[in-house]
Every structure is written in structure tokens, then in C-alpha cells.
Short mmCIF file of the N, C-alpha and C atoms (twelve columns), coordinates in Angstrom:
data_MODEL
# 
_entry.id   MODEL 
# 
loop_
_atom_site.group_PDB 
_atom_site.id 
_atom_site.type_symbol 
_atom_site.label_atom_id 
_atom_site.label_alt_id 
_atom_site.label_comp_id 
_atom_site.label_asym_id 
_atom_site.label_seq_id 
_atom_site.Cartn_x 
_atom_site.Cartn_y 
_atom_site.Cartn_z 
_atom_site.pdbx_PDB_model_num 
ATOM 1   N N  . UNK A 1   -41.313 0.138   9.947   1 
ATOM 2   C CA . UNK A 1   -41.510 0.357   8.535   1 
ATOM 3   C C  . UNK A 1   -42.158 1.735   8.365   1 
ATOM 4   N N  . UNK A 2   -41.581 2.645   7.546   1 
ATOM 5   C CA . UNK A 2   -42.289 4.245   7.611   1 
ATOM 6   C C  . UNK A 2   -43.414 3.915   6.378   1 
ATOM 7   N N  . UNK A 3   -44.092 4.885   6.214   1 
ATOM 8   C CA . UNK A 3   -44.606 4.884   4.944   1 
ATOM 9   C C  . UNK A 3   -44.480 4.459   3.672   1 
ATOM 10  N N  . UNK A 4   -43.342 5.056   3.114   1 
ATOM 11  C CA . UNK A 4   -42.651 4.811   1.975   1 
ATOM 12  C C  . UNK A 4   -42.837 3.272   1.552   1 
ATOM 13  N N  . UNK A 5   -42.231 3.090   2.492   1 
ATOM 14  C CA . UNK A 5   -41.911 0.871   2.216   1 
ATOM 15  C C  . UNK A 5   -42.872 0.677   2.450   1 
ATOM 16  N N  . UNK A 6   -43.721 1.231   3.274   1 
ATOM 17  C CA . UNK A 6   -45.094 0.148   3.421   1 
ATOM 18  C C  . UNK A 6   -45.907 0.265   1.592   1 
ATOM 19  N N  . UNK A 7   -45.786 1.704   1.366   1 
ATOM 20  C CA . UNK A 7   -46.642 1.558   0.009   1 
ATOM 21  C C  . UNK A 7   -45.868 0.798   -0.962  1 
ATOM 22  N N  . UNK A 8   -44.368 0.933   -1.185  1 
ATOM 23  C CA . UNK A 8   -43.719 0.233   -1.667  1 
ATOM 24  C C  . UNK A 8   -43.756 -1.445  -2.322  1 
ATOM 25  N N  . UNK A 9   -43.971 -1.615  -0.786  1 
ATOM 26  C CA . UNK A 9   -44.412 -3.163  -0.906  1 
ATOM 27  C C  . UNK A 9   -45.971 -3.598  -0.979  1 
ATOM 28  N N  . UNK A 10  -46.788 -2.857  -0.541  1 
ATOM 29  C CA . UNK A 10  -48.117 -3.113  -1.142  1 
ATOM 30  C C  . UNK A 10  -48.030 -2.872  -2.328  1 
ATOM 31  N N  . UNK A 11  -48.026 -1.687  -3.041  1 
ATOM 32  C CA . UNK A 11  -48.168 -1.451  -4.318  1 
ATOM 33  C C  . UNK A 11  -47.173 -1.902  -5.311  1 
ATOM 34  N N  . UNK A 12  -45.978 -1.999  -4.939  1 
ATOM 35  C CA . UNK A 12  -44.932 -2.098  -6.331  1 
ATOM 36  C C  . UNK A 12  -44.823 -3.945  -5.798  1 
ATOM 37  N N  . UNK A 13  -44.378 -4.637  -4.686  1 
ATOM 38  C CA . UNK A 13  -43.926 -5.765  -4.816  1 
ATOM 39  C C  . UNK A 13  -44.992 -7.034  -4.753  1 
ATOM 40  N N  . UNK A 14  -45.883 -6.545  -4.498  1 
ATOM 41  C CA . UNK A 14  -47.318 -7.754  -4.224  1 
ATOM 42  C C  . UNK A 14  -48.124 -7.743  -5.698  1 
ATOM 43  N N  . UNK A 15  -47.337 -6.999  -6.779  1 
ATOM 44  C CA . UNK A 15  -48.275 -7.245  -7.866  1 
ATOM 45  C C  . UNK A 15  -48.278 -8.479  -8.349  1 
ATOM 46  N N  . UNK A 16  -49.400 -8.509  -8.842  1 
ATOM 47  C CA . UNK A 16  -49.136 -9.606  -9.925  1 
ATOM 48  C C  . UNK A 16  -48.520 -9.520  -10.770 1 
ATOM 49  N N  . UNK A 17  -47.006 -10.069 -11.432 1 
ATOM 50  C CA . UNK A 17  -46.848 -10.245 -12.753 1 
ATOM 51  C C  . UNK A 17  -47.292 -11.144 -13.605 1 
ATOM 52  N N  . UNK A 18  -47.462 -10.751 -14.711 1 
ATOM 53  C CA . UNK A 18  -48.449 -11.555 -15.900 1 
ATOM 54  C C  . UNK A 18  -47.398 -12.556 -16.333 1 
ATOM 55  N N  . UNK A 19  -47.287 -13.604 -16.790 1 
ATOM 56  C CA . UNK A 19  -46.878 -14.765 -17.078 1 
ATOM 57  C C  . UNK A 19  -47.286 -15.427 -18.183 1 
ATOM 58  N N  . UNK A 20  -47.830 -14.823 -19.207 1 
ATOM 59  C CA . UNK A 20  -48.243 -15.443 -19.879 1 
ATOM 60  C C  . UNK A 20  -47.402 -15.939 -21.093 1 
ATOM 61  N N  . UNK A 21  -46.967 -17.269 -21.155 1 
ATOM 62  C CA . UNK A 21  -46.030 -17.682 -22.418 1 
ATOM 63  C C  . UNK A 21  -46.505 -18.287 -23.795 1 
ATOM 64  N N  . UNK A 22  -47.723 -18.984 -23.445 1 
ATOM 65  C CA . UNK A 22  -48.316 -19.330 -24.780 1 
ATOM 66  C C  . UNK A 22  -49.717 -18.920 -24.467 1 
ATOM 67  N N  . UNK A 23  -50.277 -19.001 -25.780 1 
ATOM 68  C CA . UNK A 23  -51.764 -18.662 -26.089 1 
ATOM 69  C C  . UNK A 23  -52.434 -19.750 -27.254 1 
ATOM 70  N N  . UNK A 24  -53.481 -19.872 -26.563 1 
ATOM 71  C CA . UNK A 24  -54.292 -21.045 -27.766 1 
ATOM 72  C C  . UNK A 24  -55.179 -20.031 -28.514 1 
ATOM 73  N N  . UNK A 25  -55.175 -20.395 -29.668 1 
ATOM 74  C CA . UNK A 25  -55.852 -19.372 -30.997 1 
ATOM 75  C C  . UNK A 25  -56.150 -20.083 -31.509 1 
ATOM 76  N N  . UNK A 26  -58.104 -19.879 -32.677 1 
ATOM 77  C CA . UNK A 26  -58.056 -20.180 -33.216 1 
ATOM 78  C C  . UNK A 26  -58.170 -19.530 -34.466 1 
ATOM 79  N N  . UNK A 27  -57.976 -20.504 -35.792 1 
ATOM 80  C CA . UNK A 27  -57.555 -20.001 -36.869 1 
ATOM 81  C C  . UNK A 27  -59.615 -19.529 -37.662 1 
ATOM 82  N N  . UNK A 28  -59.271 -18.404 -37.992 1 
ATOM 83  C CA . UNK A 28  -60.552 -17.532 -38.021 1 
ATOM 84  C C  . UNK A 28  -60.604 -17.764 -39.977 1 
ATOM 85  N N  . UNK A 29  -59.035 -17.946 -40.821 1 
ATOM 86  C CA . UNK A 29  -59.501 -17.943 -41.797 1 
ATOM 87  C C  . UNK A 29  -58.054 -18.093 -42.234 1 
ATOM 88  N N  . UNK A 30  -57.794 -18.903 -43.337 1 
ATOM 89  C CA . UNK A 30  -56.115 -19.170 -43.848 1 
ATOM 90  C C  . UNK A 30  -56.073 -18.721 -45.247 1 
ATOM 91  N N  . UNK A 31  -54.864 -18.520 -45.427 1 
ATOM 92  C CA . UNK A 31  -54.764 -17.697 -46.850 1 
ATOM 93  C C  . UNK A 31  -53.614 -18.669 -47.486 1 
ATOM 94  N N  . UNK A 32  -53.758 -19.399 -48.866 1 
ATOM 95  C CA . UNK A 32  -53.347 -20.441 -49.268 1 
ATOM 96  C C  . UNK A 32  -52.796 -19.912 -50.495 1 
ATOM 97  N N  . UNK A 33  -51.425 -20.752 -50.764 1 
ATOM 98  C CA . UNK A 33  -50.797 -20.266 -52.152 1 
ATOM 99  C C  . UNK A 33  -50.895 -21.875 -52.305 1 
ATOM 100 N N  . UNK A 34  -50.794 -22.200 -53.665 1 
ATOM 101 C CA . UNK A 34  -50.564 -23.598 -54.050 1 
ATOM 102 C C  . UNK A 34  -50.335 -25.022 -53.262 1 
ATOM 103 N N  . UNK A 35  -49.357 -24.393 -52.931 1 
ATOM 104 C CA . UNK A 35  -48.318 -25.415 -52.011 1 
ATOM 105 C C  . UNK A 35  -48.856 -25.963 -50.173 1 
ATOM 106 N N  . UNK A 36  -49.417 -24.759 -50.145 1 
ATOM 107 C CA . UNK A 36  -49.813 -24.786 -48.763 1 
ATOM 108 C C  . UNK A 36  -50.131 -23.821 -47.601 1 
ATOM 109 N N  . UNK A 37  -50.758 -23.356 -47.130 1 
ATOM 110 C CA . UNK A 37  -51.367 -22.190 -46.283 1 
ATOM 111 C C  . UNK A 37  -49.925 -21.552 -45.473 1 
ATOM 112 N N  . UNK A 38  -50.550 -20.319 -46.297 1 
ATOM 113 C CA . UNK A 38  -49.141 -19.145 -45.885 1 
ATOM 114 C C  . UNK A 38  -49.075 -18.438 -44.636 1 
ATOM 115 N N  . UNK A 39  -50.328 -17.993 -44.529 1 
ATOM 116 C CA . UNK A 39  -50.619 -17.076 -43.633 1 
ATOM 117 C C  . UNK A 39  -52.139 -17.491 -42.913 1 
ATOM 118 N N  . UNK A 40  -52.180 -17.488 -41.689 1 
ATOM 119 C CA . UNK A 40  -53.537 -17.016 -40.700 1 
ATOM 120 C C  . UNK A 40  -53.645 -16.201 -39.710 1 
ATOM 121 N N  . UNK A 41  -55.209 -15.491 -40.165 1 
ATOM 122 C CA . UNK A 41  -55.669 -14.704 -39.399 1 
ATOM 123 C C  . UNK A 41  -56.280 -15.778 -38.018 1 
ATOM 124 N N  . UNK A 42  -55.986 -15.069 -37.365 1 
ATOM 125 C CA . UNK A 42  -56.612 -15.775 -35.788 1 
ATOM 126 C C  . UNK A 42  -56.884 -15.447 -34.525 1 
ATOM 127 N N  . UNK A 43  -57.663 -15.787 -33.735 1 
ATOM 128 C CA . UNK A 43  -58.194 -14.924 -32.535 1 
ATOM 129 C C  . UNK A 43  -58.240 -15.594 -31.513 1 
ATOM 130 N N  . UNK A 44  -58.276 -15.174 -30.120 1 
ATOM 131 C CA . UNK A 44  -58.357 -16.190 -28.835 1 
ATOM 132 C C  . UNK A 44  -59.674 -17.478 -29.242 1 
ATOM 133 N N  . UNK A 45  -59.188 -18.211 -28.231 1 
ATOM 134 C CA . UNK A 45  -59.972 -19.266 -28.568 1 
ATOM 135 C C  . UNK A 45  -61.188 -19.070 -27.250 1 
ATOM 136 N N  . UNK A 46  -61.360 -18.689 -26.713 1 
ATOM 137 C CA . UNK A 46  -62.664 -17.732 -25.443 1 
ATOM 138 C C  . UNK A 46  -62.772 -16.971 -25.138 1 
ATOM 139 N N  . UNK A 47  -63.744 -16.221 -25.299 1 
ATOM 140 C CA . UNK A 47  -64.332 -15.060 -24.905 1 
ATOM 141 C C  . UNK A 47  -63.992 -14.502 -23.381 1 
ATOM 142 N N  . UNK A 48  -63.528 -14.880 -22.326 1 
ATOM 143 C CA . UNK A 48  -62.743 -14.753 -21.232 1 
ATOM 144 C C  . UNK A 48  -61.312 -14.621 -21.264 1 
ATOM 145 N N  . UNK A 49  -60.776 -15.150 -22.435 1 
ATOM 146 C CA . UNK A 49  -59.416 -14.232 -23.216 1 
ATOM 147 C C  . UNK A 49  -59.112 -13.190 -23.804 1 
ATOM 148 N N  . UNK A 50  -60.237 -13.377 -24.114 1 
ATOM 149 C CA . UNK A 50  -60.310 -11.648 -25.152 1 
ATOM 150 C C  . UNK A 50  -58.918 -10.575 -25.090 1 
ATOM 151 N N  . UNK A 51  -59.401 -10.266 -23.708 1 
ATOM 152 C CA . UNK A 51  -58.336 -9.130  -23.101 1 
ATOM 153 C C  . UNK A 51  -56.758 -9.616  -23.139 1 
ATOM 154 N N  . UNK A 52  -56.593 -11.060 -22.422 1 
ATOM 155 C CA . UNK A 52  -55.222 -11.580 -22.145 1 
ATOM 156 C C  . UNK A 52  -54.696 -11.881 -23.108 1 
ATOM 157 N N  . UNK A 53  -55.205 -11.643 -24.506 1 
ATOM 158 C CA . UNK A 53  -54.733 -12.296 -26.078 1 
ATOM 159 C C  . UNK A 53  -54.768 -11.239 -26.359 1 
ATOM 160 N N  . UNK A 54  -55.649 -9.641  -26.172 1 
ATOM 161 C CA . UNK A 54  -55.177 -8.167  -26.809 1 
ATOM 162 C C  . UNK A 54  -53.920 -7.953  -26.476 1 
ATOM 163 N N  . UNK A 55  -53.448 -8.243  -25.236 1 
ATOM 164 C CA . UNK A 55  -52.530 -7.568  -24.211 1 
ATOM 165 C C  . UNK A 55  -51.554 -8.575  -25.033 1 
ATOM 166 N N  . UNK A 56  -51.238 -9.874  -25.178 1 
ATOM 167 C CA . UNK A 56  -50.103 -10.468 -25.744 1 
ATOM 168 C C  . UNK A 56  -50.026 -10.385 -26.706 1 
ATOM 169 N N  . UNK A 57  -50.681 -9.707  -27.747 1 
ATOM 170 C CA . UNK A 57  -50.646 -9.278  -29.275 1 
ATOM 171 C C  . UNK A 57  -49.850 -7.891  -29.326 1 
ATOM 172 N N  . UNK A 58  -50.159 -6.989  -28.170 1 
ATOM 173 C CA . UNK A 58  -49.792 -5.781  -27.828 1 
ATOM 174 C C  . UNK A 58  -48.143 -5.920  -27.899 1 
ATOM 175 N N  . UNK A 59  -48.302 -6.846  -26.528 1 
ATOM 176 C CA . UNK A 59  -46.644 -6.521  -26.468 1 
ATOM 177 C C  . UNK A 59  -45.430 -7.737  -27.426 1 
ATOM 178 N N  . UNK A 60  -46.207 -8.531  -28.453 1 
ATOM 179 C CA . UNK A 60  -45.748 -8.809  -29.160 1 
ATOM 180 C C  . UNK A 60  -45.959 -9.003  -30.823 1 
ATOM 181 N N  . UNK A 61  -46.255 -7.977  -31.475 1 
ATOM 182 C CA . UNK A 61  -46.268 -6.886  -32.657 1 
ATOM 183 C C  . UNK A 61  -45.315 -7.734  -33.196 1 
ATOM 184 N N  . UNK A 62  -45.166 -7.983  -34.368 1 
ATOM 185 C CA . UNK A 62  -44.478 -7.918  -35.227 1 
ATOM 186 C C  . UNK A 62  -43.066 -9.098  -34.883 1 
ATOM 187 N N  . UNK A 63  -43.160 -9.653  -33.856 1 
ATOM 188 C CA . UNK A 63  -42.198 -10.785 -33.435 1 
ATOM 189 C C  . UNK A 63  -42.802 -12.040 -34.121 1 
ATOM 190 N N  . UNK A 64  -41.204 -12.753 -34.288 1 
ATOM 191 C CA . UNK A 64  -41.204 -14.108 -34.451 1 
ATOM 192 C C  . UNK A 64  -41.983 -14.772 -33.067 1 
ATOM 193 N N  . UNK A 65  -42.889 -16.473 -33.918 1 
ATOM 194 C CA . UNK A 65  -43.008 -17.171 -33.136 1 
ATOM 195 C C  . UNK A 65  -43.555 -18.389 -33.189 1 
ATOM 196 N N  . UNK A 66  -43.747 -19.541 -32.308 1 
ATOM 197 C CA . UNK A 66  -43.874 -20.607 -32.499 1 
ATOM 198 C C  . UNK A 66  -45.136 -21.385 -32.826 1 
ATOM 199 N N  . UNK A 67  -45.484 -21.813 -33.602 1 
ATOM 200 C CA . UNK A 67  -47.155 -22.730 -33.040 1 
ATOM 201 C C  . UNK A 67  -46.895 -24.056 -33.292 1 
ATOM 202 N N  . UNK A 68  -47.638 -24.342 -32.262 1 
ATOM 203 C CA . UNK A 68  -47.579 -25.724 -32.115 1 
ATOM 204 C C  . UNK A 68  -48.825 -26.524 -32.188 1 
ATOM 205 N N  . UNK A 69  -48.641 -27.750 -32.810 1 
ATOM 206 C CA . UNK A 69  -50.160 -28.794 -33.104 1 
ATOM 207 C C  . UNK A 69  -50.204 -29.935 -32.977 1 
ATOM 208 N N  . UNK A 70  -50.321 -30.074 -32.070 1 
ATOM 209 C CA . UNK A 70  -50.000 -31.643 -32.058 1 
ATOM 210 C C  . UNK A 70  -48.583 -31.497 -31.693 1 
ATOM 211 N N  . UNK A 71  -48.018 -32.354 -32.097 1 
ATOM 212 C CA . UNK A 71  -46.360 -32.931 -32.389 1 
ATOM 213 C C  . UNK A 71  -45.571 -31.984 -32.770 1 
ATOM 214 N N  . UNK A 72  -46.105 -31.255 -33.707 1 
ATOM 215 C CA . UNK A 72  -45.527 -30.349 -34.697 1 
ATOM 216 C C  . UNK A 72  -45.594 -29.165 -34.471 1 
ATOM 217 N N  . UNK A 73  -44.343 -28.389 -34.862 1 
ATOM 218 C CA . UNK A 73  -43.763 -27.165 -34.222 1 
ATOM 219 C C  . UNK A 73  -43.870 -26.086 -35.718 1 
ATOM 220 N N  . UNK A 74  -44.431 -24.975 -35.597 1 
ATOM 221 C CA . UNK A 74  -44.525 -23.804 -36.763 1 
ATOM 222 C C  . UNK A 74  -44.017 -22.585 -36.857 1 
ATOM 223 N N  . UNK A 75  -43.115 -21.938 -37.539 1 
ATOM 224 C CA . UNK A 75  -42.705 -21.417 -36.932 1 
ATOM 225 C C  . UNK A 75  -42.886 -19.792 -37.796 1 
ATOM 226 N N  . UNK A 76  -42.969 -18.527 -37.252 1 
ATOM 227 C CA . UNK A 76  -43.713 -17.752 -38.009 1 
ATOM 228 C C  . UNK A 76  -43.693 -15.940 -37.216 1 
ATOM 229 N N  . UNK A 77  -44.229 -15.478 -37.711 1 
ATOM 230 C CA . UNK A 77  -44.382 -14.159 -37.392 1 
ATOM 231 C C  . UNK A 77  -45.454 -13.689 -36.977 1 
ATOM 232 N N  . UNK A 78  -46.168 -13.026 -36.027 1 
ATOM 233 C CA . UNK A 78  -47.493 -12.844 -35.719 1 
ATOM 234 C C  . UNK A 78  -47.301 -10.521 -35.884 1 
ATOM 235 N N  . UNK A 79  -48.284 -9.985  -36.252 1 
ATOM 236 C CA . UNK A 79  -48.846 -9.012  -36.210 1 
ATOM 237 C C  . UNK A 79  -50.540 -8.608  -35.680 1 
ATOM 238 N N  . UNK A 80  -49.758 -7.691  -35.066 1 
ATOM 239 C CA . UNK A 80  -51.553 -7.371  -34.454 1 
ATOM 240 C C  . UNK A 80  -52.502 -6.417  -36.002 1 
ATOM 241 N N  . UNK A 81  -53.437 -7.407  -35.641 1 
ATOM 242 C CA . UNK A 81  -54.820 -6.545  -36.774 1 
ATOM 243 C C  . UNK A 81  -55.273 -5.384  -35.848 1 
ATOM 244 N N  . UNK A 82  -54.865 -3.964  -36.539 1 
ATOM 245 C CA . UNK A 82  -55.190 -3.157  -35.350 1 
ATOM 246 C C  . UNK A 82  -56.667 -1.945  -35.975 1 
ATOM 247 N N  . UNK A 83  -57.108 -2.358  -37.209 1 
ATOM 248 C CA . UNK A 83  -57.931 -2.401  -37.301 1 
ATOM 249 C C  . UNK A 83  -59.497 -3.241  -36.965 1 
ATOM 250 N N  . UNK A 84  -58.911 -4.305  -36.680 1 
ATOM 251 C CA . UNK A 84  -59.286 -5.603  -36.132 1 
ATOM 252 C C  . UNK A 84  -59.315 -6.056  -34.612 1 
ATOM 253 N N  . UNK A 85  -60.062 -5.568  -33.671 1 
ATOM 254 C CA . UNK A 85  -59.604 -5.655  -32.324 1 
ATOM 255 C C  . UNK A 85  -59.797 -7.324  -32.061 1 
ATOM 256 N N  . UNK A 86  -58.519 -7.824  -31.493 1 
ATOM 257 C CA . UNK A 86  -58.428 -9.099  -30.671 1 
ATOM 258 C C  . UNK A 86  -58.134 -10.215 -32.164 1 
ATOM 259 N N  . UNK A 87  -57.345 -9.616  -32.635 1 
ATOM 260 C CA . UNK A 87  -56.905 -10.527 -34.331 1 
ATOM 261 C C  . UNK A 87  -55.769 -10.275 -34.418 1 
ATOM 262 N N  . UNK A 88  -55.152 -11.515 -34.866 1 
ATOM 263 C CA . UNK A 88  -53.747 -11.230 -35.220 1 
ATOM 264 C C  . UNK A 88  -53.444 -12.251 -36.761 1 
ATOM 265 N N  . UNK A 89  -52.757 -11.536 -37.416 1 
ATOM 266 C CA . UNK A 89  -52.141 -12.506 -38.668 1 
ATOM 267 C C  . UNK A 89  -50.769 -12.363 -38.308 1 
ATOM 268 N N  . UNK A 90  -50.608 -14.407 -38.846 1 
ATOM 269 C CA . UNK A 90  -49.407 -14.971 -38.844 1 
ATOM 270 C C  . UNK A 90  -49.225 -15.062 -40.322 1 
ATOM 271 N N  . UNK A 91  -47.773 -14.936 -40.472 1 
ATOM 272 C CA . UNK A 91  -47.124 -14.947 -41.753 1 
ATOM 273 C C  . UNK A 91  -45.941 -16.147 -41.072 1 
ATOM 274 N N  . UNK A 92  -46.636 -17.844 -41.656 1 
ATOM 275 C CA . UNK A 92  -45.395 -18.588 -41.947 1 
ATOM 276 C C  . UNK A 92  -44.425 -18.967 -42.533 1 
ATOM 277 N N  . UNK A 93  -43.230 -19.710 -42.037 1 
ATOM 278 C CA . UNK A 93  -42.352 -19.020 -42.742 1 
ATOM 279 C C  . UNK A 93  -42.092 -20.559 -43.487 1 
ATOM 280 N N  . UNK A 94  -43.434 -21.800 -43.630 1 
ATOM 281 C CA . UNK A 94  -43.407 -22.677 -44.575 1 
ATOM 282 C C  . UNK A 94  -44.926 -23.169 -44.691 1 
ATOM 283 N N  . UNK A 95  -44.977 -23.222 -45.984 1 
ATOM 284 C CA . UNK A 95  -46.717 -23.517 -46.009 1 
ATOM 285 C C  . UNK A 95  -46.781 -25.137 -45.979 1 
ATOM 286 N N  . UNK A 96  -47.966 -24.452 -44.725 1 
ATOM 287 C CA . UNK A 96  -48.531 -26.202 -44.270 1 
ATOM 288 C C  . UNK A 96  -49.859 -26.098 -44.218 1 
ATOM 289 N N  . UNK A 97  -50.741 -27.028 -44.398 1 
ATOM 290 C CA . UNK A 97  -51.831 -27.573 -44.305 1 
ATOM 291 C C  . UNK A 97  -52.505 -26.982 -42.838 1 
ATOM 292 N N  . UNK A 98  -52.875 -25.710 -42.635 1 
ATOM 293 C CA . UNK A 98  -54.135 -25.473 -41.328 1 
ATOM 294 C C  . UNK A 98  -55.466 -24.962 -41.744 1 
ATOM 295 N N  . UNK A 99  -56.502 -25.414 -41.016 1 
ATOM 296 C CA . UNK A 99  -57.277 -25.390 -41.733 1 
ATOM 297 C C  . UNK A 99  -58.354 -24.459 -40.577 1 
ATOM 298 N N  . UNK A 100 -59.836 -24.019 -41.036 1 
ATOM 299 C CA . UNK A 100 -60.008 -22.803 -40.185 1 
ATOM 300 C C  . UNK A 100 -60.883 -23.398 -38.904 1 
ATOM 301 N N  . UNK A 101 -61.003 -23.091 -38.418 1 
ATOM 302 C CA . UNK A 101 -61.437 -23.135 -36.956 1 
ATOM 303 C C  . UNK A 101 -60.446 -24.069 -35.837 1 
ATOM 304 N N  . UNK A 102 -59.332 -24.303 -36.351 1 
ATOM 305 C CA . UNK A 102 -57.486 -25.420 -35.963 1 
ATOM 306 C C  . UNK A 102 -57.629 -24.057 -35.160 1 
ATOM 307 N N  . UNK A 103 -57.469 -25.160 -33.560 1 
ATOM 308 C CA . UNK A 103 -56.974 -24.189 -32.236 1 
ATOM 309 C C  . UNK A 103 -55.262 -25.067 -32.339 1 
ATOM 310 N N  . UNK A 104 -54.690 -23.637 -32.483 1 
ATOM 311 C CA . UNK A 104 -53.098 -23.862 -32.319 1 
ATOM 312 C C  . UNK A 104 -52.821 -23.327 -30.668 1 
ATOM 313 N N  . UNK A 105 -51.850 -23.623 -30.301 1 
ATOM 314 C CA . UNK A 105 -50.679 -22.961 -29.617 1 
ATOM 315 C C  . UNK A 105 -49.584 -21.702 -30.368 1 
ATOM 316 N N  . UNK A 106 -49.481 -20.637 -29.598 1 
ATOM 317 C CA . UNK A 106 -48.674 -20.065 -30.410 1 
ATOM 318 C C  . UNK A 106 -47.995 -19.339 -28.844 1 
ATOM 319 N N  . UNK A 107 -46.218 -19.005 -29.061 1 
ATOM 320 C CA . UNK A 107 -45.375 -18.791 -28.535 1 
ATOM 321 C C  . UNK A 107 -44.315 -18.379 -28.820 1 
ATOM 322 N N  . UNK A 108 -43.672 -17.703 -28.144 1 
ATOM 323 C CA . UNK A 108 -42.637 -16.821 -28.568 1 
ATOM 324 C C  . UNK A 108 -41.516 -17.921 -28.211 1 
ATOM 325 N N  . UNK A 109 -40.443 -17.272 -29.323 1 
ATOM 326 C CA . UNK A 109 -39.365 -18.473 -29.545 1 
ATOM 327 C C  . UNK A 109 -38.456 -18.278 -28.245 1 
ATOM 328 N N  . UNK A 110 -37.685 -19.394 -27.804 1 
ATOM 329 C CA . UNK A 110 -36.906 -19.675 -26.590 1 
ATOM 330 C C  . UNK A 110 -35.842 -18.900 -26.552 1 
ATOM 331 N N  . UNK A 111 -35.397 -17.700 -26.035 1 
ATOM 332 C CA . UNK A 111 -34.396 -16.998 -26.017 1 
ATOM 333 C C  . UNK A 111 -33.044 -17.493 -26.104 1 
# 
């Protein structure tokens, strides 16, 4: 093995890739029209997430996606608060009943 491959495979193939598919959040504060809560702002649910919930807000901006509660499946848009470090608002796309400090699941939809 010369050099090359040796760094190769230390550095490029032994990384870790990140895996992360869902995230538990909780809801920091809901914004309600008549009918039923439209939108929430929301943030990791531990302080040892912090980072792994910046980083999945990062690379998913402005995408559709899922939350889940229980039984029940939500389905919605998340944006990063980038004035706001480690916040994201969801814009759903049917108002339901969540209420604030509700740790959801949230996930990107199944390709």
C-alpha cells in the first residue's frame, strides 16, 4: 500500500457518515389561526443536540417534512431561524391542535 491509499483510507473511507433521519423537537411556541395551530417554532429537545439539530436544519432549509406524534403523521415545511441559532419554524400544511413544550418527531419525507 503506498501512501496515497493509506491516507485515502484513513482519511476519506473510515469516516463517519452522519445518519441522521429524524429529530425530536420541542415545540418552543405555536402560532394559531382559528381552526387550529399553523405554524411552530421549535428547537432540539437536549442540550447535547444542539449542534446535531443546527447541522440538520442546515442541510435541510426550506424542505418538506414529516412529524410525527403519537400515531399521527404531520406533514409540513421546516425553515431554519437564522437569526435564531438552533430554531426552526414549521409551516403546516393543516392546522392541528400542538401545543408548546409537545416533543414531536420530525423527518424528511420518504423519497
Amino acid at each position: 500500500m503506498n501512501r496515497r491509499q493509506f491516507l485515502a483510507e484513513l482519511f476519506l473511507l473510515r469516516r463517519p457518515v452522519p445518519s441522521v433521519e429524524g429529530m425530536q423537537v420541542q415545540v418552543l411556541e405555536n402560532f394559531r389561526l382559528d381552526s387550529g395551530t399553523s405554524m411552530l417554532l421549535v428547537h432540539h429537545t437536549q442540550e447535547s443536540q444542539r449542534s446535531q439539530f443546527s447541522r440538520w436544519l442546515q442541510q435541510r432549509d426550506r424542505t418538506e417534512i414529516q412529524l410525527f406524534r403519537g400515531g399521527q403523521m404531520i406533514t409540513g415545511r421546516i425553515f431554519r431561524m437564522k437569526m435564531c441559532l438552533d430554531r426552526g419554524l414549521i409551516l403546516l400544511s393543516n392546522d392541528v391542535s400542538v401545543k408548546a413544550k409537545e416533543v414531536l418527531t420530525i423527518a424528511p419525507p420518504p423519497n
